Short mmCIF file of C-alpha atoms and ligand atoms in Angstrom, two decimals:
data_model
loop_
_atom_site.label_atom_id
_atom_site.label_comp_id
_atom_site.label_asym_id
_atom_site.label_seq_id
_atom_site.Cartn_x
_atom_site.Cartn_y
_atom_site.Cartn_z
CA UNK A 1 5.77 72.09 16.55
CA UNK A 2 9.28 70.88 15.75
CA UNK A 3 10.62 74.40 15.79
CA UNK A 4 9.01 75.08 19.13
CA UNK A 5 10.66 71.99 20.61
CA UNK A 6 13.98 73.15 19.28
CA UNK A 7 13.46 76.51 20.88
CA UNK A 8 12.47 75.06 24.18
CA UNK A 9 15.51 72.82 24.26
CA UNK A 10 17.73 75.77 23.46
CA UNK A 11 16.29 77.97 26.16
CA UNK A 12 16.85 75.18 28.69
CA UNK A 13 20.43 74.53 27.61
CA UNK A 14 23.13 74.30 30.26
CA UNK A 15 24.42 77.57 28.88
CA UNK A 16 21.20 79.43 29.56
CA UNK A 17 20.53 77.83 32.90
CA UNK A 18 24.07 78.73 34.01
CA UNK A 19 23.72 82.31 32.81
CA UNK A 20 20.35 82.74 34.49
CA UNK A 21 21.59 81.31 37.81
CA UNK A 22 24.69 83.47 37.67
CA UNK A 23 22.62 86.57 36.95
CA UNK A 24 20.47 85.87 39.99
CA UNK A 25 23.29 85.26 42.49
CA UNK A 26 25.23 88.29 41.23
CA UNK A 27 22.23 90.54 41.65
CA UNK A 28 21.66 89.46 45.21
CA UNK A 29 25.38 89.51 46.06
CA UNK A 30 25.82 93.00 44.68
CA UNK A 31 22.76 94.38 46.43
CA UNK A 32 23.72 92.43 49.54
CA UNK A 33 20.24 91.00 50.09
CA UNK A 34 19.31 87.32 50.11
CA UNK A 35 16.37 86.04 48.04
CA UNK A 36 14.53 85.35 51.31
CA UNK A 37 14.99 88.91 52.57
CA UNK A 38 13.76 90.24 49.24
CA UNK A 39 10.49 88.38 49.85
CA UNK A 40 10.21 90.02 53.27
CA UNK A 41 10.86 93.41 51.66
CA UNK A 42 8.19 92.70 49.07
CA UNK A 43 5.62 91.92 51.80
CA UNK A 44 6.50 95.14 53.59
CA UNK A 45 6.15 97.17 50.40
CA UNK A 46 2.74 95.58 49.82
CA UNK A 47 1.67 96.40 53.38
CA UNK A 48 2.67 100.07 53.03
CA UNK A 49 1.14 100.59 49.59
CA UNK A 50 -2.07 98.78 50.55
CA UNK A 51 -2.71 101.41 53.22
CA UNK A 52 -3.19 103.99 50.50
CA UNK A 53 -4.10 102.12 47.36
CA UNK A 54 -6.23 99.16 46.39
CA UNK A 55 -3.64 96.90 44.74
CA UNK A 56 -3.66 93.47 43.13
CA UNK A 57 -1.45 91.74 45.70
CA UNK A 58 -1.06 88.49 43.74
CA UNK A 59 0.40 90.27 40.74
CA UNK A 60 3.00 92.36 42.55
CA UNK A 61 6.52 91.78 41.21
CA UNK A 62 9.56 93.10 43.08
CA UNK A 63 12.97 92.37 41.62
CA UNK A 64 16.27 93.82 40.58
CA UNK A 65 17.40 94.96 37.17
CA UNK A 66 21.06 95.32 36.28
CA UNK A 67 22.60 97.70 33.86
CA UNK A 68 26.36 98.18 33.69
CA UNK A 69 26.84 97.25 37.33
CA UNK A 70 24.11 99.70 38.31
CA UNK A 71 21.40 97.89 40.23
CA UNK A 72 17.81 99.06 40.45
CA UNK A 73 14.99 97.72 42.56
CA UNK A 74 11.87 97.55 40.42
CA UNK A 75 8.41 97.16 41.85
CA UNK A 76 5.56 96.44 39.49
CA UNK A 77 2.35 96.97 41.42
CA UNK A 78 -0.98 96.72 39.60
CA UNK A 79 -3.55 99.09 41.06
CA UNK A 80 -7.30 98.39 41.11
CA UNK A 81 -9.18 101.30 39.65
CA UNK A 82 -12.88 101.73 39.00
CA UNK A 83 -12.16 100.95 35.37
CA UNK A 84 -10.04 97.82 35.95
CA UNK A 85 -12.70 96.50 38.29
CA UNK A 86 -15.37 97.01 35.63
CA UNK A 87 -13.28 95.15 33.08
CA UNK A 88 -12.58 92.31 35.52
CA UNK A 89 -16.24 92.00 36.43
CA UNK A 90 -17.19 91.64 32.80
CA UNK A 91 -14.63 88.86 32.25
CA UNK B 1 61.02 104.14 35.04
CA UNK B 2 59.56 101.60 37.44
CA UNK B 3 57.97 98.49 35.98
CA UNK B 4 54.30 97.66 35.96
CA UNK B 5 52.99 95.66 38.92
CA UNK B 6 50.35 93.10 37.97
CA UNK B 7 48.55 91.01 40.57
CA UNK B 8 46.92 87.75 39.54
CA UNK B 9 43.89 87.18 41.73
CA UNK B 10 40.74 85.08 41.65
CA UNK B 11 38.45 84.62 44.63
CA UNK B 12 37.85 80.91 44.07
CA UNK B 13 40.82 78.59 44.40
CA UNK B 14 42.19 76.28 41.74
CA UNK B 15 41.04 78.31 38.73
CA UNK B 16 44.53 78.80 37.30
CA UNK B 17 46.21 81.78 39.00
CA UNK B 18 49.59 80.10 39.34
CA UNK B 19 49.37 78.67 35.81
CA UNK B 20 48.57 82.16 34.53
CA UNK B 21 51.34 83.86 36.50
CA UNK B 22 53.96 81.32 35.39
CA UNK B 23 52.96 81.45 31.73
CA UNK B 24 52.53 85.21 31.45
CA UNK B 25 55.83 85.83 33.23
CA UNK B 26 57.67 83.48 30.92
CA UNK B 27 55.87 84.79 27.82
CA UNK B 28 56.79 88.38 28.71
CA UNK B 29 60.42 87.32 29.24
CA UNK B 30 60.31 85.58 25.84
CA UNK B 31 59.20 88.91 24.34
CA UNK B 32 62.40 90.38 25.76
CA UNK B 33 61.11 92.10 28.91
CA UNK B 34 62.76 91.94 32.29
CA UNK B 35 60.20 90.19 34.49
CA UNK B 36 60.07 89.32 38.17
CA UNK B 37 57.30 87.13 39.49
CA UNK B 38 56.50 86.95 43.18
CA UNK B 39 54.90 83.92 44.78
CA UNK B 40 52.63 85.43 47.42
CA UNK B 41 50.91 82.19 48.33
CA UNK B 42 52.85 81.96 51.59
CA UNK B 43 52.74 78.43 53.01
CA UNK B 44 51.55 76.90 49.72
CA UNK B 45 54.48 77.59 47.43
CA UNK B 46 53.80 76.47 43.84
CA UNK B 47 55.15 78.97 41.36
CA UNK B 48 58.71 77.60 41.68
CA UNK B 49 57.51 74.12 40.68
CA UNK B 50 55.38 75.34 37.78
CA UNK B 51 58.34 77.27 36.41
CA UNK B 52 60.67 74.32 36.98
CA UNK B 53 62.85 76.42 39.30
CA UNK B 54 62.34 74.58 42.59
CA UNK B 55 65.87 73.22 42.76
CA UNK B 56 67.32 76.73 42.46
CA UNK B 57 65.60 78.18 45.51
CA UNK B 58 67.81 79.27 48.45
CA UNK B 59 65.95 82.11 50.14
CA UNK B 60 62.35 83.25 50.11
CA UNK B 61 60.37 86.45 50.48
CA UNK B 62 59.97 86.09 54.25
CA UNK B 63 63.74 85.62 54.66
CA UNK B 64 64.19 88.95 52.90
CA UNK B 65 61.50 90.75 54.92
CA UNK B 66 63.03 89.46 58.16
CA UNK B 67 66.43 90.71 57.08
CA UNK B 68 68.16 87.36 56.56
CA UNK B 69 69.17 88.07 52.97
CA UNK B 70 69.23 90.79 50.35
CA UNK B 71 66.45 90.96 47.76
CA UNK B 72 68.89 89.97 45.00
CA UNK B 73 69.70 86.80 46.92
CA UNK B 74 66.05 85.87 47.22
CA UNK B 75 65.57 86.28 43.46
CA UNK B 76 65.91 83.03 41.49
CA UNK B 77 67.06 83.58 37.92
CA UNK B 78 65.60 81.32 35.21
CA UNK B 79 68.46 79.60 33.36
CA UNK B 80 66.34 79.36 30.17
CA UNK B 81 65.39 83.03 30.12
CA UNK B 82 67.74 85.07 32.30
CA UNK B 83 65.35 88.04 32.02
CA UNK B 84 62.95 86.11 34.25
CA UNK B 85 63.34 86.06 38.03
CA UNK B 86 61.24 84.44 40.74
CA UNK B 87 60.86 85.54 44.34
CA UNK B 88 59.64 82.37 46.07
CA UNK B 89 57.09 82.20 48.86
CA UNK B 90 58.05 80.81 52.26
CA UNK B 91 56.79 77.26 52.53
CA UNK B 92 56.74 76.77 56.29
CA UNK B 93 55.11 80.03 57.29
CA UNK B 94 51.58 81.43 57.33
CA UNK B 95 50.02 84.35 55.49
CA UNK B 96 50.51 86.60 58.54
CA UNK B 97 54.30 86.42 58.05
CA UNK B 98 53.80 89.32 55.61
CA UNK B 99 52.17 92.66 56.30
CA UNK B 100 50.51 94.74 53.60
CA UNK B 101 53.41 97.21 53.69
CA UNK B 102 55.98 94.37 53.35
CA UNK B 103 54.50 93.13 50.08
CA UNK B 104 54.13 96.70 48.90
CA UNK B 105 57.83 97.29 49.54
CA UNK B 106 59.02 94.07 47.86
CA UNK B 107 56.82 94.66 44.80
CA UNK B 108 58.03 98.23 44.35
CA UNK B 109 61.68 97.30 44.88
CA UNK B 110 61.29 94.51 42.31
CA UNK B 111 59.65 97.00 39.94
CA UNK B 112 62.79 99.15 40.12
CA UNK B 113 64.71 96.31 38.47
CA UNK B 114 62.10 94.92 36.08
CA UNK B 115 59.62 96.06 33.45
CA UNK B 116 56.92 93.74 34.73
CA UNK B 117 56.32 92.41 38.22
CA UNK B 118 53.69 89.67 38.49
CA UNK B 119 52.26 88.63 41.85
CA UNK B 120 50.63 85.22 42.24
CA UNK B 121 47.95 85.51 44.93
CA UNK B 122 46.48 82.96 47.27
CA UNK B 123 42.78 82.19 46.79
CA UNK B 124 40.23 84.04 48.90
CA UNK B 125 39.54 87.60 49.92
CA UNK B 126 41.29 87.67 53.28
CA UNK B 127 44.62 89.07 54.32
CA UNK B 128 46.48 87.62 51.32
CA UNK B 129 44.13 89.38 48.94
CA UNK B 130 44.82 92.72 50.65
CA UNK B 131 48.58 92.52 50.54
CA UNK B 132 48.62 91.31 46.97
CA UNK B 133 46.34 93.85 45.40
CA UNK B 134 47.61 96.89 47.32
CA UNK B 135 50.77 97.48 45.23
CA UNK B 136 49.15 96.54 41.90
CA UNK B 137 48.84 98.85 38.90
CA UNK B 138 46.65 96.22 37.29
CA UNK B 139 44.71 93.32 38.78
CA UNK B 140 44.04 90.31 36.59
CA UNK B 141 41.10 88.32 37.87
CA UNK B 142 41.31 84.71 36.68
CA UNK B 143 38.12 82.68 36.51
CA UNK B 144 36.60 79.60 34.89
CA UNK B 145 33.34 79.74 32.94
CA UNK B 146 31.25 78.22 35.72
CA UNK B 147 28.74 79.83 38.06
CA UNK B 148 30.70 79.33 41.32
CA UNK B 149 34.00 80.69 40.03
CA UNK B 150 32.28 83.60 38.28
CA UNK B 151 30.35 84.54 41.38
CA UNK B 152 33.58 84.68 43.40
CA UNK B 153 35.29 86.64 40.62
CA UNK B 154 32.47 89.17 40.73
CA UNK B 155 32.98 89.54 44.47
CA UNK B 156 36.66 90.30 43.94
CA UNK B 157 35.88 92.76 41.16
CA UNK B 158 33.31 94.42 43.43
CA UNK B 159 35.83 94.74 46.29
CA UNK B 160 38.43 96.25 43.97
CA UNK B 161 35.84 98.62 42.57
CA UNK B 162 34.82 99.69 46.07
CA UNK B 163 38.47 100.60 46.70
CA UNK B 164 38.33 102.81 43.64
CA UNK B 165 40.71 100.60 41.68
CA UNK B 166 39.79 101.09 38.07
CA UNK B 167 42.26 98.79 36.38
CA UNK B 168 40.84 95.31 36.71
CA UNK B 169 40.72 92.87 33.83
CA UNK B 170 39.40 89.37 33.43
CA UNK B 171 41.10 86.22 32.17
CA UNK B 172 38.68 83.45 31.31
CA UNK B 173 40.60 80.21 31.79
CA UNK B 174 39.68 76.61 30.84
CA UNK B 175 37.31 77.78 28.15
CA UNK B 176 35.91 75.06 25.93
CA UNK B 177 34.98 76.53 22.55
CA UNK B 178 33.37 73.29 21.41
CA UNK B 179 31.16 73.09 24.49
CA UNK B 180 30.16 76.74 24.13
CA UNK B 181 29.15 76.07 20.54
CA UNK B 182 26.91 73.25 21.75
CA UNK B 183 25.34 75.58 24.35
CA UNK B 184 26.86 73.53 27.17
CA UNK B 185 28.98 76.35 28.60
CA UNK B 186 28.45 80.07 29.10
CA UNK B 187 29.98 82.07 26.29
CA UNK B 188 32.66 84.69 26.90
CA UNK B 189 30.18 87.28 25.71
CA UNK B 190 27.60 86.33 28.33
CA UNK B 191 30.28 86.30 31.02
CA UNK B 192 31.58 89.80 30.34
CA UNK B 193 28.01 91.00 29.96
CA UNK B 194 27.06 89.76 33.42
CA UNK B 195 30.31 90.72 35.15
CA UNK B 196 30.66 94.03 33.25
CA UNK B 197 34.43 93.82 33.21
CA UNK B 198 37.09 94.12 30.52
CA UNK B 199 38.26 90.83 29.09
CA UNK B 200 42.02 90.56 28.61
CA UNK B 201 41.98 87.07 27.18
CA UNK B 202 40.47 83.61 26.90
CA UNK B 203 42.63 80.57 27.65
CA UNK B 204 41.23 77.30 26.35
CA UNK B 205 41.01 74.08 28.32
CA UNK B 206 44.13 72.20 27.29
CA UNK B 207 45.37 68.82 28.52
CA UNK B 208 48.94 69.96 27.90
CA UNK B 209 48.71 72.33 30.87
CA UNK B 210 48.88 69.48 33.36
CA UNK B 211 51.91 67.83 31.74
CA UNK B 212 53.63 71.19 31.47
CA UNK B 213 53.14 71.87 35.15
CA UNK B 214 54.41 68.41 36.08
CA UNK B 215 57.51 68.89 33.94
CA UNK B 216 58.20 72.45 35.04
CA UNK B 217 57.93 73.58 31.41
CA UNK B 218 55.05 76.07 31.15
CA UNK B 219 52.85 75.67 28.05
CA UNK B 220 54.05 78.92 26.47
CA UNK B 221 57.18 76.93 25.61
CA UNK B 222 55.04 74.46 23.64
CA UNK B 223 54.17 75.66 20.14
CA UNK B 224 51.43 73.06 19.73
CA UNK B 225 49.55 74.10 22.83
CA UNK B 226 46.41 76.20 22.34
CA UNK B 227 46.64 77.46 25.93
CA UNK B 228 50.27 78.37 25.29
CA UNK B 229 49.26 80.46 22.28
CA UNK B 230 46.54 82.18 24.30
CA UNK B 231 49.02 83.10 27.05
CA UNK B 232 51.48 84.43 24.47
CA UNK B 233 48.69 86.60 23.02
CA UNK B 234 47.79 87.92 26.46
CA UNK B 235 51.45 88.77 27.10
CA UNK B 236 51.48 90.79 23.88
CA UNK B 237 48.35 92.63 25.00
CA UNK B 238 50.03 93.40 28.33
CA UNK B 239 52.99 94.81 26.46
CA UNK B 240 50.65 97.29 24.79
CA UNK B 241 49.88 95.57 21.52
CA UNK B 242 46.33 95.87 20.15
CA UNK B 243 45.32 92.28 19.67
CA UNK B 244 41.61 91.42 19.51
CA UNK B 245 40.22 88.52 21.55
CA UNK B 246 39.40 85.98 18.84
CA UNK B 247 36.25 84.37 20.23
CA UNK B 248 34.59 87.75 20.57
CA UNK B 249 35.70 88.86 17.11
CA UNK B 250 34.23 85.74 15.51
CA UNK B 251 30.91 86.33 17.17
CA UNK B 252 30.90 89.94 16.11
CA UNK B 253 31.64 88.86 12.55
CA UNK B 254 28.87 86.26 12.53
CA UNK B 255 26.59 88.79 14.15
CA UNK B 256 27.16 91.13 11.25
CA UNK B 257 26.44 88.36 8.76
CA UNK B 258 23.25 87.10 10.34
CA UNK B 259 21.95 90.23 11.96
CA UNK B 260 21.72 90.93 15.67
CA UNK B 261 21.49 87.90 17.89
CA UNK B 262 18.56 87.50 20.20
CA UNK B 263 19.70 88.79 23.56
CA UNK B 264 20.18 85.72 25.68
CA UNK B 265 19.19 87.39 28.91
CA UNK B 266 16.30 89.75 29.05
N1 ATP C 301 43.78 76.07 30.67
C1 ATP C 301 43.84 74.94 31.40
N2 ATP C 301 43.56 73.73 30.84
C2 ATP C 301 43.62 72.60 31.60
N3 ATP C 301 43.97 72.57 32.89
C3 ATP C 301 44.26 73.72 33.50
C4 ATP C 301 44.20 74.98 32.80
N4 ATP C 301 44.54 75.97 33.68
C5 ATP C 301 44.79 75.36 34.86
N5 ATP C 301 44.62 74.04 34.77
C6 ATP C 301 44.80 73.05 35.87
O1 ATP C 301 44.04 73.48 36.99
C7 ATP C 301 44.71 73.16 38.19
C8 ATP C 301 44.82 74.38 39.09
O2 ATP C 301 45.66 75.34 38.48
P1 ATP C 301 46.50 76.39 39.34
O3 ATP C 301 47.33 75.71 40.37
O4 ATP C 301 47.20 77.29 38.39
O5 ATP C 301 45.31 77.17 40.07
P2 ATP C 301 45.42 78.26 41.23
O6 ATP C 301 44.31 79.21 40.99
O7 ATP C 301 46.78 78.80 41.33
O8 ATP C 301 45.11 77.36 42.52
P3 ATP C 301 45.25 77.81 44.06
O9 ATP C 301 44.03 78.62 44.36
O10 ATP C 301 45.27 76.52 44.81
O11 ATP C 301 46.51 78.60 44.19
C9 ATP C 301 46.04 72.56 37.79
O12 ATP C 301 45.95 71.17 37.89
C10 ATP C 301 46.23 72.99 36.35
O13 ATP C 301 46.96 72.04 35.64
MG1 MG C 302 48.11 78.94 43.04
#
C-alpha cells in the first residue's frame, strides 16, 4: 500500500505533470490542430467508418504519437464482430 | 576565413538571450578568440549594459546602415578584453529600421574581422527573428525548463527546421538541479526528448547573474559562479572542444548502475 502511494505521488509530481502538458501542446502545435478540432475529426472518422463497419463508438481513441519529430495520427477503433458480440453477451 | 555567425534566439522573452550572448561572447574572448557581438534588439538595447560598455557607445547599427558612420566606428571595443567588440542596437528606433539584407550584410562584414559573431535577438518570431536568423551558421535557442518557454522554443525550432536550417542547438537556462532531483522540474533529458533537439549546454539558476548584470560584469568573470562555469563550458564546446554535458552524463552513469530507467512518458 505504502509503495503504491509513493508511486502515485511520483507520477503526479510537478515534473511529470509538466512533461505531460508539454507533450500535449507540442503535439497539437506541430500538427497544427487544436484539441477541439481533433474531437471534430474523431467524430467524422467515426461517422465514415460506421457506414461500413459496426464499431464500438465509445471505445474509439484518436490521438497523435510522436517519434523523433515525426507525428502520426493513430486511430484505435474496436470493431464488433460476431465473435465479440457472443463474448459480450455472455458477460 | 570568415568567422562563425551564431544567433541567440528564443521565442519567449526574458529567458536569458542577452545574458547568454554577453557571457558567451566574453567567454570566447577569454579563450583568445576575436569576437564581435551584435545587439539586434533594436529599440530595447541591453547588451551594452550587460557587458558594462554603455558609456563607450557612440554610434549604433542603424547609424552604420544609414551611412552615418563606418562599421569600425560603430564597434565598441571592450577595455578588459580587446578581442571583444560590441555593435550596439539603436535605442530610439523600431525593428523596421533594419531589413533582412542589412543585418545579413553587417553580420558578414563583422565575420570578416572576427572568429565568432554573436547576434542577440529580440523575443518573438516576427521581423526581428527573420533578420537575425538569416545570416546565422548556427542558431542557439535559449529556453527555461518550463512548459510555456519550451513550447515557444519548439515553435522556433520548427520554423528553423521548415527553412531547412539544420544547425540549431538548445541552451537550457535557469536549470535547478536540486528541484529536478525532487521531481519539481522537468529534467534536461525529458526536455531534449520532447523537443528532439541537440543540447549545447545547461546553465543553472544562479543569483549571481542578476548582480553581474547590474554591475556590467558578466558571470563568466566570476570564478565562484556556477552559471559562469556553465557559460565557459559552452564557449569551449563552441570552439570545437568535446565536452560532455554533465547532468546528462551523470544520469547515464546512474542508469548504467541501476539498469534502464522507466520511461517517464509512454
Ligand atoms: N541563469 C540565470 N540565473 C538567474 N537569473 C537569470 C539567469 N539567466 C537570466 N537570468 C535573469 O533573467 C532576466 C532576463 O534575462 P535576459 O535579459 O538575458 O533575457 P532575454 O531573453 O534577453 O530577455 P528579452 O526577451 O527581454 O530580450 C534577467 O533579470 C537575468 O538576470
Ligand atoms: Mg534581451
